[in-house]
């Protein structure tokens, strides 16, 4: 069966054996980007702030949940806090893992 005539940006046939090499090359590029991210001067403060924000933000849920969410403004506040907490978890998940 002949290979597909479709080609990707590297002019190799899609579905060919070179796709396996491109996957490994993509992982190498991601590893280089991750190392560059880890060496950046702002990485540690952002991770620390995200970590501690992820710990502190749930305490802001308590008053909303105890009084009940009765208005649209309270619902939006709760959802905003929840989204902010998820972002803080993602930003701070690597804090002090060394």
mmCIF file of N, CA and C in Angstrom:
data_model
loop_
_atom_site.group_PDB
_atom_site.id
_atom_site.type_symbol
_atom_site.label_atom_id
_atom_site.label_comp_id
_atom_site.label_asym_id
_atom_site.label_seq_id
_atom_site.Cartn_x
_atom_site.Cartn_y
_atom_site.Cartn_z
ATOM 1 N N UNK A 1 0.853 -1.170 0.000
ATOM 2 C CA UNK A 1 0.000 0.000 0.000
ATOM 3 C C UNK A 1 0.901 1.235 0.000
ATOM 4 N N UNK A 2 0.671 2.178 -0.899
ATOM 5 C CA UNK A 2 1.532 3.367 -0.970
ATOM 6 C C UNK A 2 1.255 4.303 0.193
ATOM 7 N N UNK A 3 2.303 5.086 0.554
ATOM 8 C CA UNK A 3 2.145 6.057 1.628
ATOM 9 C C UNK A 3 1.227 7.185 1.175
ATOM 10 N N UNK A 4 0.667 7.870 2.148
ATOM 11 C CA UNK A 4 -0.216 8.984 1.862
ATOM 12 C C UNK A 4 0.567 10.094 1.159
ATOM 13 N N UNK A 5 -0.141 10.822 0.302
ATOM 14 C CA UNK A 5 0.518 11.916 -0.402
ATOM 15 C C UNK A 5 0.396 13.226 0.367
ATOM 16 N N UNK A 6 -0.341 13.223 1.488
ATOM 17 C CA UNK A 6 -0.431 14.420 2.307
ATOM 18 C C UNK A 6 0.920 14.681 2.956
ATOM 19 N N UNK A 7 1.264 15.956 3.094
ATOM 20 C CA UNK A 7 2.552 16.283 3.692
ATOM 21 C C UNK A 7 2.370 17.302 4.794
ATOM 22 N N UNK A 8 3.264 17.218 5.784
ATOM 23 C CA UNK A 8 3.234 18.194 6.864
ATOM 24 C C UNK A 8 4.218 19.313 6.563
ATOM 25 N N UNK A 9 4.469 20.185 7.554
ATOM 26 C CA UNK A 9 5.312 21.355 7.296
ATOM 27 C C UNK A 9 6.767 20.995 7.025
ATOM 28 N N UNK A 10 7.205 19.789 7.355
ATOM 29 C CA UNK A 10 8.580 19.373 7.091
ATOM 30 C C UNK A 10 8.705 18.611 5.776
ATOM 31 N N UNK A 11 7.657 18.648 4.962
ATOM 32 C CA UNK A 11 7.612 17.974 3.666
ATOM 33 C C UNK A 11 7.808 16.471 3.764
ATOM 34 N N UNK A 12 7.449 15.876 4.896
ATOM 35 C CA UNK A 12 7.463 14.422 4.984
ATOM 36 C C UNK A 12 6.015 13.948 4.936
ATOM 37 N N UNK A 13 5.835 12.750 4.451
ATOM 38 C CA UNK A 13 4.486 12.228 4.290
ATOM 39 C C UNK A 13 3.844 12.019 5.654
ATOM 40 N N UNK A 14 2.590 12.408 5.791
ATOM 41 C CA UNK A 14 1.861 12.215 7.024
ATOM 42 C C UNK A 14 1.631 10.725 7.200
ATOM 43 N N UNK A 15 1.897 10.224 8.382
ATOM 44 C CA UNK A 15 1.741 8.803 8.645
ATOM 45 C C UNK A 15 2.997 8.024 8.328
ATOM 46 N N UNK A 16 4.069 8.685 7.958
ATOM 47 C CA UNK A 16 5.307 7.984 7.625
ATOM 48 C C UNK A 16 6.136 7.740 8.872
ATOM 49 N N UNK A 17 7.244 7.069 8.709
ATOM 50 C CA UNK A 17 8.125 6.758 9.832
ATOM 51 C C UNK A 17 8.775 8.009 10.401
ATOM 52 N N UNK A 18 8.860 9.058 9.635
ATOM 53 C CA UNK A 18 9.494 10.274 10.145
ATOM 54 C C UNK A 18 8.632 10.966 11.190
ATOM 55 N N UNK A 19 7.334 10.640 11.246
ATOM 56 C CA UNK A 19 6.473 11.226 12.272
ATOM 57 C C UNK A 19 6.943 10.832 13.668
ATOM 58 N N UNK A 20 7.461 9.616 13.815
ATOM 59 C CA UNK A 20 7.959 9.173 15.115
ATOM 60 C C UNK A 20 9.137 10.038 15.548
ATOM 61 N N UNK A 21 10.019 10.387 14.640
ATOM 62 C CA UNK A 21 11.143 11.254 14.956
ATOM 63 C C UNK A 21 10.692 12.657 15.289
ATOM 64 N N UNK A 22 9.643 13.117 14.623
ATOM 65 C CA UNK A 22 9.121 14.457 14.900
ATOM 66 C C UNK A 22 8.528 14.521 16.302
ATOM 67 N N UNK A 23 7.926 13.428 16.761
ATOM 68 C CA UNK A 23 7.378 13.389 18.111
ATOM 69 C C UNK A 23 8.500 13.494 19.135
ATOM 70 N N UNK A 24 9.576 12.766 18.926
ATOM 71 C CA UNK A 24 10.714 12.842 19.841
ATOM 72 C C UNK A 24 11.333 14.234 19.805
ATOM 73 N N UNK A 25 11.403 14.840 18.616
ATOM 74 C CA UNK A 25 11.934 16.193 18.496
ATOM 75 C C UNK A 25 11.045 17.199 19.204
ATOM 76 N N UNK A 26 9.746 16.981 19.139
ATOM 77 C CA UNK A 26 8.805 17.855 19.836
ATOM 78 C C UNK A 26 8.975 17.771 21.338
ATOM 79 N N UNK A 27 9.224 16.558 21.830
ATOM 80 C CA UNK A 27 9.456 16.386 23.263
ATOM 81 C C UNK A 27 10.747 17.066 23.682
ATOM 82 N N UNK A 28 11.751 17.005 22.829
ATOM 83 C CA UNK A 28 13.020 17.662 23.130
ATOM 84 C C UNK A 28 12.816 19.167 23.213
ATOM 85 N N UNK A 29 12.061 19.723 22.282
ATOM 86 C CA UNK A 29 11.783 21.157 22.306
ATOM 87 C C UNK A 29 11.009 21.546 23.558
ATOM 88 N N UNK A 30 10.048 20.703 23.953
ATOM 89 C CA UNK A 30 9.298 20.986 25.177
ATOM 90 C C UNK A 30 10.204 20.936 26.403
ATOM 91 N N UNK A 31 11.131 19.987 26.426
ATOM 92 C CA UNK A 31 12.057 19.890 27.549
ATOM 93 C C UNK A 31 12.936 21.130 27.631
ATOM 94 N N UNK A 32 13.384 21.634 26.480
ATOM 95 C CA UNK A 32 14.203 22.843 26.454
ATOM 96 C C UNK A 32 13.388 24.040 26.950
ATOM 97 N N UNK A 33 12.135 24.163 26.510
ATOM 98 C CA UNK A 33 11.281 25.251 26.970
ATOM 99 C C UNK A 33 11.013 25.161 28.462
ATOM 100 N N UNK A 34 10.809 23.948 28.965
ATOM 101 C CA UNK A 34 10.560 23.776 30.395
ATOM 102 C C UNK A 34 11.799 24.167 31.197
ATOM 103 N N UNK A 35 12.981 23.766 30.736
ATOM 104 C CA UNK A 35 14.217 24.155 31.424
ATOM 105 C C UNK A 35 14.391 25.667 31.422
ATOM 106 N N UNK A 36 14.082 26.306 30.303
ATOM 107 C CA UNK A 36 14.174 27.763 30.222
ATOM 108 C C UNK A 36 13.187 28.413 31.189
ATOM 109 N N UNK A 37 11.991 27.845 31.303
ATOM 110 C CA UNK A 37 10.988 28.349 32.248
ATOM 111 C C UNK A 37 11.477 28.205 33.681
ATOM 112 N N UNK A 38 12.071 27.053 34.014
ATOM 113 C CA UNK A 38 12.546 26.808 35.378
ATOM 114 C C UNK A 38 13.679 27.756 35.754
ATOM 115 N N UNK A 39 14.474 28.211 34.785
ATOM 116 C CA UNK A 39 15.600 29.090 35.059
ATOM 117 C C UNK A 39 15.210 30.561 35.099
ATOM 118 N N UNK A 40 14.001 30.902 34.713
ATOM 119 C CA UNK A 40 13.585 32.296 34.658
ATOM 120 C C UNK A 40 13.476 32.868 36.068
ATOM 121 N N UNK A 41 13.837 34.123 36.235
ATOM 122 C CA UNK A 41 13.874 34.757 37.553
ATOM 123 C C UNK A 41 12.492 34.922 38.177
ATOM 124 N N UNK A 42 11.443 35.017 37.384
ATOM 125 C CA UNK A 42 10.095 35.209 37.928
ATOM 126 C C UNK A 42 9.389 33.902 38.271
ATOM 127 N N UNK A 43 9.973 32.781 37.910
ATOM 128 C CA UNK A 43 9.307 31.504 38.129
ATOM 129 C C UNK A 43 9.053 31.245 39.610
ATOM 130 N N UNK A 44 10.049 31.395 40.434
ATOM 131 C CA UNK A 44 9.908 31.085 41.858
ATOM 132 C C UNK A 44 8.890 31.994 42.551
ATOM 133 N N UNK A 45 8.941 33.314 42.372
ATOM 134 C CA UNK A 45 7.918 34.147 43.042
ATOM 135 C C UNK A 45 6.497 33.862 42.562
ATOM 136 N N UNK A 46 6.324 33.590 41.284
ATOM 137 C CA UNK A 46 4.985 33.296 40.768
ATOM 138 C C UNK A 46 4.481 31.979 41.338
ATOM 139 N N UNK A 47 5.355 30.969 41.399
ATOM 140 C CA UNK A 47 4.963 29.686 41.982
ATOM 141 C C UNK A 47 4.613 29.841 43.460
ATOM 142 N N UNK A 48 5.416 30.607 44.184
ATOM 143 C CA UNK A 48 5.144 30.809 45.620
ATOM 144 C C UNK A 48 3.815 31.532 45.820
ATOM 145 N N UNK A 49 3.586 32.577 45.049
ATOM 146 C CA UNK A 49 2.323 33.309 45.171
ATOM 147 C C UNK A 49 1.136 32.422 44.796
ATOM 148 N N UNK A 50 1.280 31.632 43.755
ATOM 149 C CA UNK A 50 0.210 30.730 43.360
ATOM 150 C C UNK A 50 -0.068 29.673 44.412
ATOM 151 N N UNK A 51 0.983 29.133 44.998
ATOM 152 C CA UNK A 51 0.839 28.117 46.041
ATOM 153 C C UNK A 51 0.078 28.662 47.239
ATOM 154 N N UNK A 52 0.518 29.815 47.748
ATOM 155 C CA UNK A 52 -0.123 30.371 48.937
ATOM 156 C C UNK A 52 -1.511 30.914 48.637
ATOM 157 N N UNK A 53 -1.725 31.415 47.439
ATOM 158 C CA UNK A 53 -3.071 31.856 47.060
ATOM 159 C C UNK A 53 -4.020 30.665 46.991
ATOM 160 N N UNK A 54 -3.529 29.525 46.489
ATOM 161 C CA UNK A 54 -4.361 28.323 46.418
ATOM 162 C C UNK A 54 -4.739 27.834 47.808
ATOM 163 N N UNK A 55 -3.891 28.098 48.794
ATOM 164 C CA UNK A 55 -4.215 27.721 50.167
ATOM 165 C C UNK A 55 -5.206 28.708 50.782
ATOM 166 N N UNK A 56 -5.024 30.001 50.527
ATOM 167 C CA UNK A 56 -5.833 31.027 51.183
ATOM 168 C C UNK A 56 -7.208 31.221 50.551
ATOM 169 N N UNK A 57 -7.334 31.067 49.260
ATOM 170 C CA UNK A 57 -8.602 31.369 48.581
ATOM 171 C C UNK A 57 -9.799 30.564 49.081
ATOM 172 N N UNK A 58 -9.653 29.290 49.429
ATOM 173 C CA UNK A 58 -10.837 28.569 49.929
ATOM 174 C C UNK A 58 -11.455 29.176 51.183
ATOM 175 N N UNK A 59 -10.674 29.919 51.968
ATOM 176 C CA UNK A 59 -11.238 30.567 53.153
ATOM 177 C C UNK A 59 -12.230 31.664 52.769
ATOM 178 N N UNK A 60 -12.106 32.191 51.563
ATOM 179 C CA UNK A 60 -13.064 33.196 51.107
ATOM 180 C C UNK A 60 -14.380 32.567 50.658
ATOM 181 N N UNK A 61 -14.375 31.264 50.419
ATOM 182 C CA UNK A 61 -15.614 30.576 50.051
ATOM 183 C C UNK A 61 -16.553 30.451 51.237
ATOM 184 N N UNK A 62 -15.990 30.321 52.426
ATOM 185 C CA UNK A 62 -16.777 30.003 53.622
ATOM 186 C C UNK A 62 -17.929 30.985 53.852
ATOM 187 N N UNK A 63 -17.692 32.303 53.882
ATOM 188 C CA UNK A 63 -18.837 33.215 54.099
ATOM 189 C C UNK A 63 -19.906 33.087 53.015
ATOM 190 N N UNK A 64 -19.478 32.893 51.777
ATOM 191 C CA UNK A 64 -20.458 32.746 50.694
ATOM 192 C C UNK A 64 -21.285 31.477 50.867
ATOM 193 N N UNK A 65 -20.636 30.410 51.253
ATOM 194 C CA UNK A 65 -21.354 29.146 51.381
ATOM 195 C C UNK A 65 -22.213 29.100 52.645
ATOM 196 N N UNK A 66 -21.762 29.754 53.712
ATOM 197 C CA UNK A 66 -22.564 29.761 54.952
ATOM 198 C C UNK A 66 -23.829 30.598 54.819
ATOM 199 N N UNK A 67 -23.743 31.726 54.121
ATOM 200 C CA UNK A 67 -24.927 32.576 53.958
ATOM 201 C C UNK A 67 -25.784 32.128 52.785
ATOM 202 N N UNK A 68 -25.241 31.294 51.933
ATOM 203 C CA UNK A 68 -25.970 30.835 50.765
ATOM 204 C C UNK A 68 -25.756 31.767 49.590
ATOM 205 N N UNK A 69 -25.784 31.208 48.428
ATOM 206 C CA UNK A 69 -25.606 31.997 47.210
ATOM 207 C C UNK A 69 -27.000 32.296 46.681
ATOM 208 N N UNK A 70 -27.459 33.525 46.969
ATOM 209 C CA UNK A 70 -28.845 33.856 46.656
ATOM 210 C C UNK A 70 -29.000 34.830 45.496
ATOM 211 N N UNK A 71 -27.920 35.479 45.111
ATOM 212 C CA UNK A 71 -28.045 36.434 44.006
ATOM 213 C C UNK A 71 -27.046 36.099 42.910
ATOM 214 N N UNK A 72 -27.259 36.717 41.773
ATOM 215 C CA UNK A 72 -26.362 36.480 40.653
ATOM 216 C C UNK A 72 -24.973 37.038 40.942
ATOM 217 N N UNK A 73 -24.891 38.135 41.665
ATOM 218 C CA UNK A 73 -23.597 38.725 42.015
ATOM 219 C C UNK A 73 -22.797 37.778 42.912
ATOM 220 N N UNK A 74 -23.473 37.146 43.865
ATOM 221 C CA UNK A 74 -22.791 36.187 44.739
ATOM 222 C C UNK A 74 -22.347 34.958 43.959
ATOM 223 N N UNK A 75 -23.164 34.522 43.025
ATOM 224 C CA UNK A 75 -22.802 33.383 42.189
ATOM 225 C C UNK A 75 -21.579 33.706 41.330
ATOM 226 N N UNK A 76 -21.573 34.886 40.735
ATOM 227 C CA UNK A 76 -20.424 35.292 39.923
ATOM 228 C C UNK A 76 -19.162 35.441 40.779
ATOM 229 N N UNK A 77 -19.321 35.951 41.990
ATOM 230 C CA UNK A 77 -18.187 36.063 42.910
ATOM 231 C C UNK A 77 -17.642 34.683 43.244
ATOM 232 N N UNK A 78 -18.528 33.751 43.548
ATOM 233 C CA UNK A 78 -18.108 32.383 43.856
ATOM 234 C C UNK A 78 -17.402 31.741 42.674
ATOM 235 N N UNK A 79 -17.972 31.865 41.493
ATOM 236 C CA UNK A 79 -17.355 31.272 40.305
ATOM 237 C C UNK A 79 -16.011 31.936 39.981
ATOM 238 N N UNK A 80 -15.924 33.246 40.195
ATOM 239 C CA UNK A 80 -14.657 33.944 39.993
ATOM 240 C C UNK A 80 -13.591 33.470 40.963
ATOM 241 N N UNK A 81 -13.974 33.296 42.240
ATOM 242 C CA UNK A 81 -13.033 32.771 43.228
ATOM 243 C C UNK A 81 -12.600 31.348 42.884
ATOM 244 N N UNK A 82 -13.526 30.566 42.399
ATOM 245 C CA UNK A 82 -13.208 29.195 42.007
ATOM 246 C C UNK A 82 -12.233 29.173 40.834
ATOM 247 N N UNK A 83 -12.477 30.014 39.835
ATOM 248 C CA UNK A 83 -11.564 30.098 38.683
ATOM 249 C C UNK A 83 -10.188 30.605 39.111
ATOM 250 N N UNK A 84 -10.166 31.576 40.003
ATOM 251 C CA UNK A 84 -8.905 32.101 40.514
ATOM 252 C C UNK A 84 -8.153 31.031 41.295
ATOM 253 N N UNK A 85 -8.886 30.215 42.043
ATOM 254 C CA UNK A 85 -8.252 29.138 42.790
ATOM 255 C C UNK A 85 -7.655 28.098 41.856
ATOM 256 N N UNK A 86 -8.337 27.753 40.796
ATOM 257 C CA UNK A 86 -7.795 26.805 39.816
ATOM 258 C C UNK A 86 -6.530 27.369 39.178
ATOM 259 N N UNK A 87 -6.549 28.652 38.821
ATOM 260 C CA UNK A 87 -5.358 29.282 38.237
ATOM 261 C C UNK A 87 -4.201 29.286 39.234
ATOM 262 N N UNK A 88 -4.508 29.546 40.498
ATOM 263 C CA UNK A 88 -3.463 29.538 41.526
ATOM 264 C C UNK A 88 -2.904 28.133 41.720
ATOM 265 N N UNK A 89 -3.755 27.132 41.668
ATOM 266 C CA UNK A 89 -3.283 25.749 41.771
ATOM 267 C C UNK A 89 -2.344 25.397 40.620
ATOM 268 N N UNK A 90 -2.706 25.807 39.434
ATOM 269 C CA UNK A 90 -1.853 25.523 38.277
ATOM 270 C C UNK A 90 -0.527 26.269 38.363
ATOM 271 N N UNK A 91 -0.562 27.498 38.822
ATOM 272 C CA UNK A 91 0.670 28.297 38.907
ATOM 273 C C UNK A 91 1.577 27.808 40.030
ATOM 274 N N UNK A 92 1.019 27.336 41.132
ATOM 275 C CA UNK A 92 1.819 26.990 42.287
ATOM 276 C C UNK A 92 2.064 25.519 42.512
ATOM 277 N N UNK A 93 1.679 24.676 41.589
ATOM 278 C CA UNK A 93 1.782 23.235 41.836
ATOM 279 C C UNK A 93 3.227 22.734 41.951
ATOM 280 N N UNK A 94 4.209 23.440 41.437
ATOM 281 C CA UNK A 94 5.600 23.006 41.521
ATOM 282 C C UNK A 94 6.382 23.687 42.633
ATOM 283 N N UNK A 95 5.733 24.481 43.454
ATOM 284 C CA UNK A 95 6.442 25.245 44.492
ATOM 285 C C UNK A 95 7.118 24.317 45.495
ATOM 286 N N UNK A 96 8.418 24.495 45.693
ATOM 287 C CA UNK A 96 9.248 23.742 46.645
ATOM 288 C C UNK A 96 9.175 22.235 46.454
ATOM 289 N N UNK A 97 9.168 21.766 45.235
ATOM 290 C CA UNK A 97 9.190 20.331 44.970
ATOM 291 C C UNK A 97 10.598 19.758 44.988
ATOM 292 N N UNK A 98 11.578 20.606 45.053
ATOM 293 C CA UNK A 98 12.980 20.132 44.997
ATOM 294 C C UNK A 98 13.349 19.324 46.163
#
